[in-house]
Amino acid sequence: MTEPAAASRDEPLLAGITVVDFTRVLAGPYATRMLADLGARVIKIERPGEGDEIRHTVLQLDPKRTDQSSYFARLNAGKESIAIDLGHPQVRDVVLNLVRSADVVVENFSPGVMTRYGLDAATLLALRPELVYCSISGFGQSGPMRSTQAYAHLINAISGIMDLERSGEATPRVSYLMTADVLAGTHAFGAICAALLRRGRNGRGSYLDVSMLECLIAADDLSYAALLNGGKLAREPRIGMLVHPIGERYLAMQSSGAPHMWPRVVALIGRPELENDPRFATVMARRTNWAALVEILRERLDQFDSVDQAVETLSAARIPAAPVLSPEEVIELPQLAARSAFPQIPHQGRGHIRVTALPIHVDRKPVAPGGPAPYRVGQHTRKILGEFGYDAGQIQALQSQGVVEIPGET
């Protein structure tokens, strides 16, 4: 790890940090992509042959291959890939050699898998006490559900969020966004950075246990806080938030939140008597009588000729509103172009591709990946092993024994 006195102002925030990344799919790779974008060296452990399974999803970026998904490229930009068979009886010494020089280990296997490999937190922290070891799982490393299969869709169901998102409809719906994964990755990233900060003060390592279920529950703003303290849930559309059709498009409008918003809404709809109407005079009254208020708001919104006209009028009245955009429209937004939200990275099969950026600017500058995603499973195996002290003969022996894989040389 780089000493503080040696760091320059323009140096990436996590320069000098080495991460050994045992993660796959979404939650873990999202966390380690964030670490990589901020300057950490991330060594991604991939399974020989197939590699991370999301290599094989959509969109395939190279027509000559089936392991070049845009999903994988986005989440693994800026990382190095080493192909190691974790189930091989001779693999443990290789991994321990990597860990001896690492600052962070991140894994998102089911609880117990790393213990079977002899690579659990207790073992690795005994080897390297200053290590920051982070485990991401669906339900956490303890408790009766620790071994339950975890996918974002299932976490959404069991967290109660799917029930809340019914918004009064009879049938629960599948959520499009893999929120539990992304939240778990983001929480892991923050916890890892905090653990590195403490280590910088006292040299002490950490074991971090991140639960997708708990991340999703913690993200709820109103329901659990009320329910835990004797409140009752209103299983209906979110109060104060409205989506309304105008022409062939839709408008999203916020009518609550700040205390000064209600007088502005009343002025906009031209009904001054409503400001002191007992049904709407207080925040709680407007919540109780939201159905009646919605009908009044819709009557006013029906007077607009277009979504653009409605947004302009509402914004001028300082009432938050926005058009409902399609993803095709979003990627063309001037705001996102101005923020460099879709940087280009090299790609061996396409020349270059665009990915989503880390949603953070540092010192007034956007953050972009430091390089491409690994094109081949184990692309950097020979390079990494050489840097960690293995000579050509030792690398060849590991390859011949099936401990590691080197693409194009098997």
C-alpha positions as a Markdown table, in Angstrom:
| # | Residue | x | y | z |
|---|---|---|---|---|
| 1 | Met | 0.0 | 0.0 | 0.0 |
| 2 | Thr | 1.3 | 3.4 | -0.9 |
| 3 | Glu | 2.4 | 5.5 | 2.0 |
| 4 | Pro | 0.4 | 8.8 | 2.4 |
| 5 | Ala | 3.6 | 10.9 | 2.2 |
| 6 | Ala | 4.4 | 9.5 | -1.2 |
| 7 | Ala | 1.0 | 10.1 | -2.7 |
| 8 | Ser | 0.6 | 12.8 | -5.3 |
| 9 | Arg | -2.5 | 15.0 | -5.7 |
| 10 | Asp | -3.4 | 13.4 | -9.1 |
| 11 | Glu | -2.8 | 9.8 | -7.9 |
| 12 | Pro | -5.9 | 7.6 | -8.0 |
| 13 | Leu | -7.6 | 7.3 | -4.6 |
| 14 | Leu | -6.8 | 3.6 | -4.2 |
| 15 | Ala | -3.4 | 3.5 | -5.9 |
| 16 | Gly | -1.1 | 0.9 | -4.4 |
| 17 | Ile | -4.0 | -1.3 | -3.2 |
| 18 | Thr | -4.1 | -4.9 | -4.5 |
| 19 | Val | -7.4 | -6.8 | -4.5 |
| 20 | Val | -7.7 | -10.6 | -5.0 |
| 21 | Asp | -11.2 | -10.9 | -6.5 |
| 22 | Phe | -13.0 | -14.3 | -6.1 |
| 23 | Thr | -16.3 | -12.9 | -7.2 |
| 24 | Arg | -18.6 | -13.6 | -10.1 |
| 25 | Val | -21.9 | -12.4 | -11.7 |
| 26 | Leu | -23.0 | -9.0 | -10.3 |
| 27 | Ala | -22.8 | -8.1 | -6.6 |
| 28 | Gly | -19.1 | -8.9 | -6.1 |
| 29 | Pro | -17.9 | -7.7 | -9.5 |
| 30 | Tyr | -19.7 | -4.5 | -9.1 |
| 31 | Ala | -17.8 | -3.8 | -5.8 |
| 32 | Thr | -14.5 | -4.7 | -7.3 |
| 33 | Arg | -15.1 | -2.7 | -10.5 |
| 34 | Met | -15.6 | 0.4 | -8.2 |
| 35 | Leu | -12.3 | -0.4 | -6.5 |
| 36 | Ala | -10.6 | -0.8 | -9.8 |
| 37 | Asp | -11.9 | 2.4 | -11.2 |
| 38 | Leu | -10.5 | 4.3 | -8.2 |
| 39 | Gly | -7.0 | 2.9 | -8.9 |
| 40 | Ala | -6.8 | -0.5 | -7.1 |
| 41 | Arg | -5.2 | -3.4 | -8.9 |
| 42 | Val | -7.9 | -6.1 | -9.1 |
| 43 | Ile | -6.8 | -9.7 | -9.9 |
| 44 | Lys | -9.9 | -11.6 | -10.8 |
| 45 | Ile | -9.9 | -15.3 | -10.1 |
| 46 | Glu | -11.8 | -17.1 | -12.9 |
| 47 | Arg | -12.7 | -20.7 | -13.4 |
| 48 | Pro | -10.7 | -22.4 | -16.1 |
| 49 | Gly | -12.6 | -22.9 | -19.3 |
| 50 | Glu | -15.9 | -21.1 | -18.8 |
| 51 | Gly | -14.7 | -18.3 | -16.5 |
| 52 | Asp | -17.3 | -16.0 | -15.0 |
| 53 | Glu | -20.7 | -17.2 | -16.2 |
| 54 | Ile | -21.8 | -13.8 | -17.2 |
| 55 | Arg | -19.2 | -13.9 | -20.0 |
| 56 | His | -21.8 | -15.9 | -21.9 |
| 57 | Thr | -24.9 | -13.7 | -21.7 |
| 58 | Val | -25.9 | -10.8 | -23.9 |
| 59 | Leu | -24.9 | -8.7 | -25.8 |
| 60 | Gln | -22.0 | -10.7 | -27.3 |
| 61 | Leu | -19.5 | -8.1 | -28.5 |
| 62 | Asp | -17.3 | -10.4 | -30.7 |
| 63 | Pro | -19.1 | -12.5 | -33.3 |
| 64 | Lys | -16.3 | -15.0 | -33.3 |
| 65 | Arg | -16.6 | -15.8 | -29.6 |
| 66 | Thr | -19.3 | -16.6 | -27.0 |
| 67 | Asp | -17.5 | -15.3 | -23.9 |
| 68 | Gln | -17.6 | -11.5 | -24.7 |
| 69 | Ser | -20.8 | -10.2 | -23.2 |
| 70 | Ser | -21.3 | -6.5 | -22.7 |
| 71 | Tyr | -22.5 | -7.5 | -19.2 |
| 72 | Phe | -19.1 | -9.0 | -18.3 |
| 73 | Ala | -17.1 | -6.2 | -20.0 |
| 74 | Arg | -18.9 | -3.5 | -18.0 |
| 75 | Leu | -18.5 | -5.1 | -14.6 |
| 76 | Asn | -14.9 | -6.3 | -15.1 |
| 77 | Ala | -13.3 | -3.3 | -16.9 |
| 78 | Gly | -9.9 | -2.5 | -15.6 |
| 79 | Lys | -9.3 | -5.9 | -14.0 |
| 80 | Glu | -6.8 | -8.7 | -14.7 |
| 81 | Ser | -7.8 | -12.3 | -15.1 |
| 82 | Ile | -6.0 | -15.4 | -13.7 |
| 83 | Ala | -7.6 | -18.8 | -14.4 |
| 84 | Ile | -7.2 | -21.0 | -11.3 |
| 85 | Asp | -9.0 | -24.3 | -10.5 |
| 86 | Leu | -9.9 | -23.7 | -6.9 |
| 87 | Gly | -10.9 | -27.4 | -6.5 |
| 88 | His | -7.5 | -28.7 | -7.5 |
| 89 | Pro | -5.6 | -30.2 | -4.6 |
| 90 | Gln | -2.4 | -28.2 | -5.4 |
| 91 | Val | -4.1 | -24.8 | -5.9 |
| 92 | Arg | -4.0 | -23.6 | -2.3 |
| 93 | Asp | -0.3 | -22.6 | -2.2 |
| 94 | Val | -0.8 | -20.6 | -5.4 |
| 95 | Val | -3.7 | -18.6 | -3.9 |
| 96 | Leu | -1.9 | -18.1 | -0.6 |
| 97 | Asn | 1.1 | -16.6 | -2.5 |
| 98 | Leu | -1.3 | -14.1 | -4.1 |
| 99 | Val | -2.9 | -13.3 | -0.8 |
| 100 | Arg | 0.4 | -12.7 | 1.0 |
| 101 | Ser | 0.8 | -9.5 | -1.1 |
| 102 | Ala | -2.8 | -8.5 | -1.2 |
| 103 | Asp | -4.6 | -5.7 | 0.7 |
| 104 | Val | -8.2 | -6.9 | 0.0 |
| 105 | Val | -9.9 | -10.2 | -0.7 |
| 106 | Val | -13.5 | -10.2 | -1.9 |
| 107 | Glu | -15.7 | -13.3 | -2.4 |
| 108 | Asn | -19.3 | -13.9 | -3.1 |
| 109 | Phe | -19.6 | -17.7 | -3.0 |
| 110 | Ser | -22.3 | -19.4 | -1.0 |
| 111 | Pro | -21.3 | -19.4 | 2.7 |
| 112 | Gly | -19.0 | -22.3 | 3.4 |
| 113 | Val | -17.5 | -22.6 | 0.0 |
| 114 | Met | -14.3 | -20.7 | 0.8 |
| 115 | Thr | -13.9 | -22.8 | 4.0 |
| 116 | Arg | -14.0 | -25.9 | 1.9 |
| 117 | Tyr | -11.2 | -24.5 | -0.3 |
| 118 | Gly | -9.2 | -23.6 | 2.9 |
| 119 | Leu | -9.5 | -19.9 | 1.9 |
| 120 | Asp | -11.9 | -18.6 | 4.5 |
| 121 | Ala | -11.4 | -15.4 | 6.4 |
| 122 | Ala | -10.0 | -17.0 | 9.6 |
| 123 | Thr | -7.3 | -18.8 | 7.5 |
| 124 | Leu | -6.3 | -15.8 | 5.4 |
| 125 | Leu | -6.3 | -13.3 | 8.2 |
| 126 | Ala | -4.0 | -15.7 | 10.2 |
| 127 | Leu | -1.7 | -15.6 | 7.2 |
| 128 | Arg | -2.0 | -11.9 | 6.7 |
| 129 | Pro | -3.5 | -10.1 | 9.7 |
| 130 | Glu | -3.7 | -6.7 | 8.0 |
| 131 | Leu | -5.9 | -8.2 | 5.2 |
| 132 | Val | -9.4 | -6.7 | 4.5 |
| 133 | Tyr | -11.6 | -9.8 | 3.7 |
| 134 | Cys | -15.1 | -9.1 | 2.5 |
| 135 | Ser | -17.8 | -11.8 | 2.0 |
| 136 | Ile | -20.9 | -10.9 | 0.0 |
| 137 | Ser | -23.9 | -13.3 | 0.1 |
| 138 | Gly | -27.6 | -13.4 | -0.1 |
| 139 | Phe | -28.4 | -13.8 | 3.6 |
| 140 | Gly | -25.1 | -13.3 | 5.4 |
| 141 | Gln | -22.6 | -15.7 | 6.8 |
| 142 | Ser | -24.7 | -16.6 | 9.9 |
| 143 | Gly | -28.3 | -17.5 | 10.7 |
| 144 | Pro | -30.7 | -20.3 | 9.6 |
| 145 | Met | -31.0 | -19.0 | 6.0 |
| 146 | Arg | -27.3 | -18.6 | 5.4 |
| 147 | Ser | -27.2 | -21.4 | 2.8 |
| 148 | Thr | -30.4 | -20.5 | 1.0 |
| 149 | Gln | -29.9 | -19.9 | -2.8 |
| 150 | Ala | -29.6 | -16.2 | -3.5 |
| 151 | Tyr | -30.6 | -14.4 | -6.6 |
| 152 | Ala | -31.7 | -10.7 | -6.7 |
| 153 | His | -35.2 | -11.8 | -7.8 |
| 154 | Leu | -35.6 | -14.1 | -4.8 |
| 155 | Ile | -34.1 | -11.6 | -2.4 |
| 156 | Asn | -36.6 | -9.0 | -3.7 |
| 157 | Ala | -39.4 | -11.5 | -2.9 |
| 158 | Ile | -38.3 | -12.5 | 0.5 |
| 159 | Ser | -37.3 | -9.0 | 1.6 |
| 160 | Gly | -40.9 | -7.7 | 1.5 |
| 161 | Ile | -40.0 | -5.2 | -1.2 |
| 162 | Met | -41.8 | -7.2 | -3.9 |
| 163 | Asp | -44.9 | -7.1 | -1.8 |
| 164 | Leu | -44.6 | -3.3 | -1.3 |
| 165 | Glu | -44.0 | -2.8 | -5.0 |
| 166 | Arg | -47.4 | -4.3 | -5.8 |
| 167 | Ser | -48.8 | -0.8 | -5.2 |
| 168 | Gly | -52.3 | -2.2 | -4.5 |
| 169 | Glu | -52.3 | -4.7 | -7.3 |
| 170 | Ala | -53.3 | -8.2 | -6.6 |
| 171 | Thr | -50.3 | -10.0 | -8.1 |
| 172 | Pro | -46.6 | -9.3 | -7.2 |
| 173 | Arg | -44.4 | -8.3 | -10.1 |
| 174 | Val | -40.9 | -9.1 | -11.2 |
| 175 | Ser | -38.6 | -6.1 | -10.7 |
| 176 | Tyr | -36.4 | -5.2 | -13.6 |
| 177 | Leu | -33.5 | -3.8 | -11.7 |
| 178 | Met | -31.2 | -6.3 | -9.8 |
| 179 | Thr | -31.3 | -3.9 | -6.8 |
| 180 | Ala | -30.1 | -6.3 | -4.1 |
| 181 | Asp | -26.9 | -7.1 | -6.1 |
| 182 | Val | -26.0 | -3.5 | -6.8 |
| 183 | Leu | -26.8 | -2.4 | -3.2 |
| 184 | Ala | -24.7 | -5.2 | -1.8 |
| 185 | Gly | -21.8 | -4.4 | -4.1 |
| 186 | Thr | -22.0 | -0.7 | -3.2 |
| 187 | His | -22.2 | -1.4 | 0.5 |
| 188 | Ala | -19.2 | -3.8 | 0.2 |
| 189 | Phe | -17.2 | -1.1 | -1.6 |
| 190 | Gly | -17.9 | 1.4 | 1.2 |
| 191 | Ala | -17.1 | -1.0 | 3.9 |
| 192 | Ile | -13.9 | -2.0 | 2.3 |
| 193 | Cys | -12.8 | 1.6 | 1.9 |
| 194 | Ala | -13.6 | 2.2 | 5.6 |
| 195 | Ala | -11.7 | -0.9 | 6.6 |
| 196 | Leu | -8.7 | 0.3 | 4.6 |
| 197 | Leu | -8.9 | 3.6 | 6.4 |
| 198 | Arg | -8.8 | 1.9 | 9.8 |
| 199 | Arg | -6.0 | -0.3 | 8.7 |
| 200 | Gly | -4.0 | 2.9 | 7.8 |
| 201 | Arg | -4.4 | 4.1 | 11.4 |
| 202 | Asn | -3.6 | 0.9 | 13.3 |
| 203 | Gly | -2.6 | -1.8 | 10.9 |
| 204 | Arg | -5.5 | -4.0 | 11.8 |
| 205 | Gly | -7.3 | -6.1 | 9.2 |
| 206 | Ser | -11.0 | -6.7 | 9.0 |
| 207 | Tyr | -13.6 | -9.4 | 8.1 |
| 208 | Leu | -16.7 | -7.8 | 6.4 |
| 209 | Asp | -19.9 | -9.7 | 6.0 |
| 210 | Val | -22.4 | -8.1 | 3.6 |
| 211 | Ser | -26.0 | -9.5 | 3.2 |
| 212 | Met | -28.0 | -8.7 | 0.1 |
| 213 | Leu | -31.2 | -9.2 | 2.1 |
| 214 | Glu | -30.2 | -6.7 | 4.7 |
| 215 | Cys | -29.0 | -4.2 | 2.1 |
| 216 | Leu | -32.4 | -4.3 | 0.4 |
| 217 | Ile | -34.3 | -3.9 | 3.6 |
| 218 | Ala | -32.1 | -1.1 | 4.7 |
| 219 | Ala | -32.8 | 0.8 | 1.5 |
| 220 | Asp | -36.5 | 1.1 | 2.3 |
| 221 | Asp | -37.2 | 4.6 | 3.5 |
| 222 | Leu | -40.6 | 4.5 | 5.2 |
| 223 | Ser | -42.2 | 1.1 | 5.7 |
| 224 | Tyr | -39.8 | -0.8 | 8.0 |
| 225 | Ala | -39.1 | 2.2 | 10.1 |
| 226 | Ala | -42.9 | 2.5 | 10.7 |
| 227 | Leu | -43.6 | -1.2 | 11.0 |
| 228 | Leu | -40.9 | -1.8 | 13.6 |
| 229 | Asn | -42.5 | 0.9 | 15.8 |
| 230 | Gly | -46.1 | -0.2 | 15.7 |
| 231 | Gly | -47.2 | 1.5 | 12.4 |
| 232 | Lys | -49.4 | -0.1 | 9.8 |
| 233 | Leu | -48.4 | -0.4 | 6.1 |
| 234 | Ala | -50.4 | 1.2 | 3.4 |
| 235 | Arg | -50.2 | -1.2 | 0.5 |
| 236 | Glu | -51.0 | 1.2 | -2.2 |
| 237 | Pro | -49.1 | 3.4 | -4.8 |
| 238 | Arg | -46.5 | 5.7 | -3.2 |
| 239 | Ile | -48.2 | 8.7 | -1.8 |
| 240 | Gly | -47.1 | 12.0 | -3.2 |
| 241 | Met | -45.7 | 10.5 | -6.4 |
| 242 | Leu | -47.7 | 10.4 | -9.6 |
| 243 | Val | -47.2 | 9.1 | -13.1 |
| 244 | His | -49.7 | 10.5 | -15.6 |
| 245 | Pro | -50.2 | 10.0 | -19.4 |
| 246 | Ile | -50.1 | 13.0 | -21.7 |
| 247 | Gly | -50.5 | 12.2 | -25.3 |
| 248 | Glu | -48.4 | 9.1 | -26.1 |
| 249 | Arg | -45.9 | 9.8 | -23.3 |
| 250 | Tyr | -45.8 | 9.9 | -19.5 |
| 251 | Leu | -45.0 | 12.5 | -16.9 |
| 252 | Ala | -43.6 | 11.8 | -13.5 |
| 253 | Met | -44.5 | 14.4 | -10.8 |
| 254 | Gln | -43.6 | 14.8 | -7.1 |
| 255 | Ser | -46.2 | 16.6 | -5.1 |
| 256 | Ser | -44.8 | 16.0 | -1.6 |
| 257 | Gly | -41.5 | 16.0 | 0.3 |
| 258 | Ala | -40.6 | 19.6 | 1.2 |
| 259 | Pro | -43.0 | 21.6 | 3.5 |
| 260 | His | -43.2 | 24.4 | 1.0 |
| 261 | Met | -44.4 | 22.2 | -1.9 |
| 262 | Trp | -48.1 | 22.1 | -1.1 |
| 263 | Pro | -48.7 | 25.8 | -1.4 |
| 264 | Arg | -47.0 | 25.7 | -4.8 |
| 265 | Val | -49.2 | 22.8 | -5.9 |
| 266 | Val | -52.3 | 24.6 | -4.8 |
| 267 | Ala | -51.2 | 27.7 | -6.7 |
| 268 | Leu | -50.5 | 25.7 | -9.9 |
| 269 | Ile | -53.9 | 24.0 | -10.0 |
| 270 | Gly | -55.7 | 27.3 | -9.2 |
| 271 | Arg | -57.5 | 26.0 | -6.2 |
| 272 | Pro | -56.4 | 28.3 | -3.2 |
| 273 | Glu | -59.2 | 26.9 | -1.0 |
| 274 | Leu | -57.5 | 23.5 | -0.9 |
| 275 | Glu | -54.5 | 24.9 | 1.1 |
| 276 | Asn | -56.6 | 24.9 | 4.2 |
| 277 | Asp | -59.1 | 22.2 | 3.3 |
| 278 | Pro | -59.1 | 19.7 | 6.3 |
| 279 | Arg | -58.6 | 16.8 | 3.9 |
| 280 | Phe | -55.2 | 18.3 | 2.7 |
| 281 | Ala | -54.1 | 20.9 | 5.2 |
| 282 | Thr | -51.4 | 18.7 | 6.8 |
| 283 | Val | -48.9 | 16.1 | 5.5 |
| 284 | Met | -50.7 | 13.3 | 7.3 |
| 285 | Ala | -54.1 | 14.5 | 6.0 |
| 286 | Arg | -52.8 | 14.5 | 2.4 |
| 287 | Arg | -51.5 | 11.0 | 3.0 |
| 288 | Thr | -54.8 | 9.8 | 4.3 |
| 289 | Asn | -56.8 | 11.4 | 1.5 |
| 290 | Trp | -54.2 | 10.8 | -1.3 |
| 291 | Ala | -56.8 | 9.1 | -3.6 |
| 292 | Ala | -58.9 | 12.2 | -3.6 |
| 293 | Leu | -55.9 | 14.5 | -4.1 |
| 294 | Val | -54.7 | 12.4 | -7.1 |
| 295 | Glu | -57.9 | 13.0 | -8.9 |
| 296 | Ile | -57.6 | 16.7 | -8.5 |
| 297 | Leu | -54.0 | 16.6 | -9.7 |
| 298 | Arg | -54.9 | 14.5 | -12.7 |
| 299 | Glu | -57.6 | 17.0 | -13.8 |
| 300 | Arg | -55.0 | 19.8 | -13.9 |
| 301 | Leu | -52.4 | 17.6 | -15.7 |
| 302 | Asp | -55.0 | 16.7 | -18.4 |
| 303 | Gln | -55.0 | 20.3 | -19.4 |
| 304 | Phe | -51.4 | 20.1 | -20.8 |
| 305 | Asp | -50.9 | 19.4 | -24.5 |
| 306 | Ser | -47.6 | 17.6 | -24.1 |
| 307 | Val | -45.2 | 16.2 | -21.5 |
| 308 | Asp | -42.7 | 18.8 | -22.4 |
| 309 | Gln | -45.2 | 21.6 | -21.8 |
| 310 | Ala | -46.1 | 20.1 | -18.4 |
| 311 | Val | -42.5 | 19.8 | -17.3 |
| 312 | Glu | -41.8 | 23.4 | -18.3 |
| 313 | Thr | -44.8 | 24.7 | -16.4 |
| 314 | Leu | -44.3 | 22.6 | -13.3 |
| 315 | Ser | -40.6 | 23.3 | -13.2 |
| 316 | Ala | -41.3 | 27.1 | -13.5 |
| 317 | Ala | -43.6 | 26.7 | -10.5 |
| 318 | Arg | -40.8 | 24.8 | -8.6 |
| 319 | Ile | -42.7 | 21.5 | -8.6 |
| 320 | Pro | -40.5 | 18.6 | -9.4 |
| 321 | Ala | -41.4 | 16.8 | -12.6 |
| 322 | Ala | -39.7 | 14.9 | -15.4 |
| 323 | Pro | -40.6 | 12.9 | -18.5 |
| 324 | Val | -40.6 | 9.1 | -18.3 |
| 325 | Leu | -37.7 | 8.3 | -20.7 |
| 326 | Ser | -36.8 | 5.1 | -22.5 |
| 327 | Pro | -33.3 | 3.7 | -22.2 |
| 328 | Glu | -32.8 | 4.7 | -25.8 |
| 329 | Glu | -33.5 | 8.3 | -24.9 |
| 330 | Val | -31.4 | 8.1 | -21.7 |
| 331 | Ile | -28.1 | 7.2 | -23.5 |
| 332 | Glu | -28.5 | 10.3 | -25.6 |
| 333 | Leu | -29.1 | 12.7 | -22.7 |
| 334 | Pro | -26.8 | 15.8 | -22.9 |
| 335 | Gln | -26.5 | 15.8 | -19.1 |
| 336 | Leu | -24.9 | 12.3 | -19.2 |
| 337 | Ala | -22.6 | 13.3 | -22.0 |
| 338 | Ala | -21.5 | 16.3 | -20.0 |
| 339 | Arg | -20.7 | 14.1 | -17.1 |
| 340 | Ser | -18.8 | 11.5 | -19.2 |
| 341 | Ala | -21.2 | 8.8 | -18.0 |
| 342 | Phe | -20.5 | 6.4 | -20.8 |
| 343 | Pro | -16.7 | 6.2 | -21.3 |
| 344 | Gln | -15.1 | 4.1 | -24.0 |
| 345 | Ile | -12.7 | 1.3 | -23.2 |
| 346 | Pro | -10.7 | -0.9 | -25.6 |
| 347 | His | -12.0 | -4.2 | -26.7 |
| 348 | Gln | -10.0 | -6.7 | -28.7 |
| 349 | Gly | -12.9 | -7.8 | -30.8 |
| 350 | Arg | -14.6 | -4.5 | -31.4 |
| 351 | Gly | -11.8 | -1.9 | -31.2 |
| 352 | His | -13.6 | -0.1 | -28.4 |
| 353 | Ile | -16.9 | -0.3 | -26.5 |
| 354 | Arg | -18.9 | 2.0 | -24.2 |
| 355 | Val | -19.7 | 1.1 | -20.6 |
| 356 | Thr | -21.4 | 2.9 | -17.7 |
| 357 | Ala | -19.1 | 4.9 | -15.5 |
| 358 | Leu | -18.6 | 4.9 | -11.8 |
| 359 | Pro | -21.1 | 7.5 | -10.6 |
| 360 | Ile | -18.5 | 9.5 | -8.8 |
| 361 | His | -16.3 | 12.5 | -9.8 |
| 362 | Val | -13.0 | 12.9 | -8.0 |
| 363 | Asp | -11.5 | 16.4 | -7.8 |
| 364 | Arg | -14.0 | 17.6 | -10.4 |
| 365 | Lys | -13.0 | 14.9 | -12.8 |
| 366 | Pro | -15.0 | 11.9 | -14.0 |
| 367 | Val | -13.7 | 8.4 | -13.1 |
| 368 | Ala | -13.3 | 5.9 | -15.9 |
| 369 | Pro | -12.0 | 2.4 | -16.1 |
| 370 | Gly | -8.2 | 2.1 | -16.2 |
| 371 | Gly | -8.4 | -0.5 | -19.1 |
| 372 | Pro | -10.5 | -3.1 | -20.8 |
| 373 | Ala | -12.1 | -6.2 | -19.2 |
| 374 | Pro | -10.0 | -9.4 | -19.6 |
| 375 | Tyr | -10.7 | -10.6 | -23.1 |
| 376 | Arg | -9.8 | -14.2 | -22.4 |
| 377 | Val | -10.3 | -16.3 | -19.3 |
| 378 | Gly | -6.9 | -16.3 | -17.6 |
| 379 | Gln | -5.5 | -13.7 | -19.9 |
| 380 | His | -3.0 | -12.5 | -17.3 |
| 381 | Thr | -2.2 | -15.8 | -15.7 |
| 382 | Arg | 1.4 | -16.0 | -16.9 |
| 383 | Lys | 2.1 | -12.3 | -16.1 |
| 384 | Ile | 0.7 | -12.5 | -12.6 |
| 385 | Leu | 2.4 | -15.7 | -11.6 |
| 386 | Gly | 5.7 | -14.3 | -12.9 |
| 387 | Glu | 5.2 | -11.1 | -10.8 |
| 388 | Phe | 4.5 | -13.3 | -7.7 |
| 389 | Gly | 7.8 | -15.2 | -8.0 |
| 390 | Tyr | 7.1 | -18.2 | -10.3 |
| 391 | Asp | 9.6 | -18.9 | -13.0 |
| 392 | Ala | 8.8 | -20.3 | -16.4 |
| 393 | Gly | 9.3 | -23.9 | -15.4 |
| 394 | Gln | 7.0 | -23.6 | -12.4 |
| 395 | Ile | 4.3 | -21.9 | -14.4 |
| 396 | Gln | 4.5 | -24.7 | -17.0 |
| 397 | Ala | 4.2 | -27.3 | -14.3 |
| 398 | Leu | 1.1 | -25.6 | -12.8 |
| 399 | Gln | -0.4 | -25.5 | -16.3 |
| 400 | Ser | 0.4 | -29.1 | -17.1 |
| 401 | Gln | -1.1 | -30.2 | -13.8 |
| 402 | Gly | -4.3 | -28.3 | -14.5 |
| 403 | Val | -3.9 | -25.9 | -11.5 |
| 404 | Val | -4.0 | -22.9 | -13.8 |
| 405 | Glu | -5.0 | -22.2 | -17.4 |
| 406 | Ile | -3.2 | -20.0 | -19.9 |
| 407 | Pro | -5.3 | -19.2 | -23.0 |
| 408 | Gly | -3.9 | -20.4 | -26.2 |
| 409 | Glu | -1.3 | -22.5 | -24.5 |
| 410 | Thr | -3.2 | -25.6 | -23.3 |
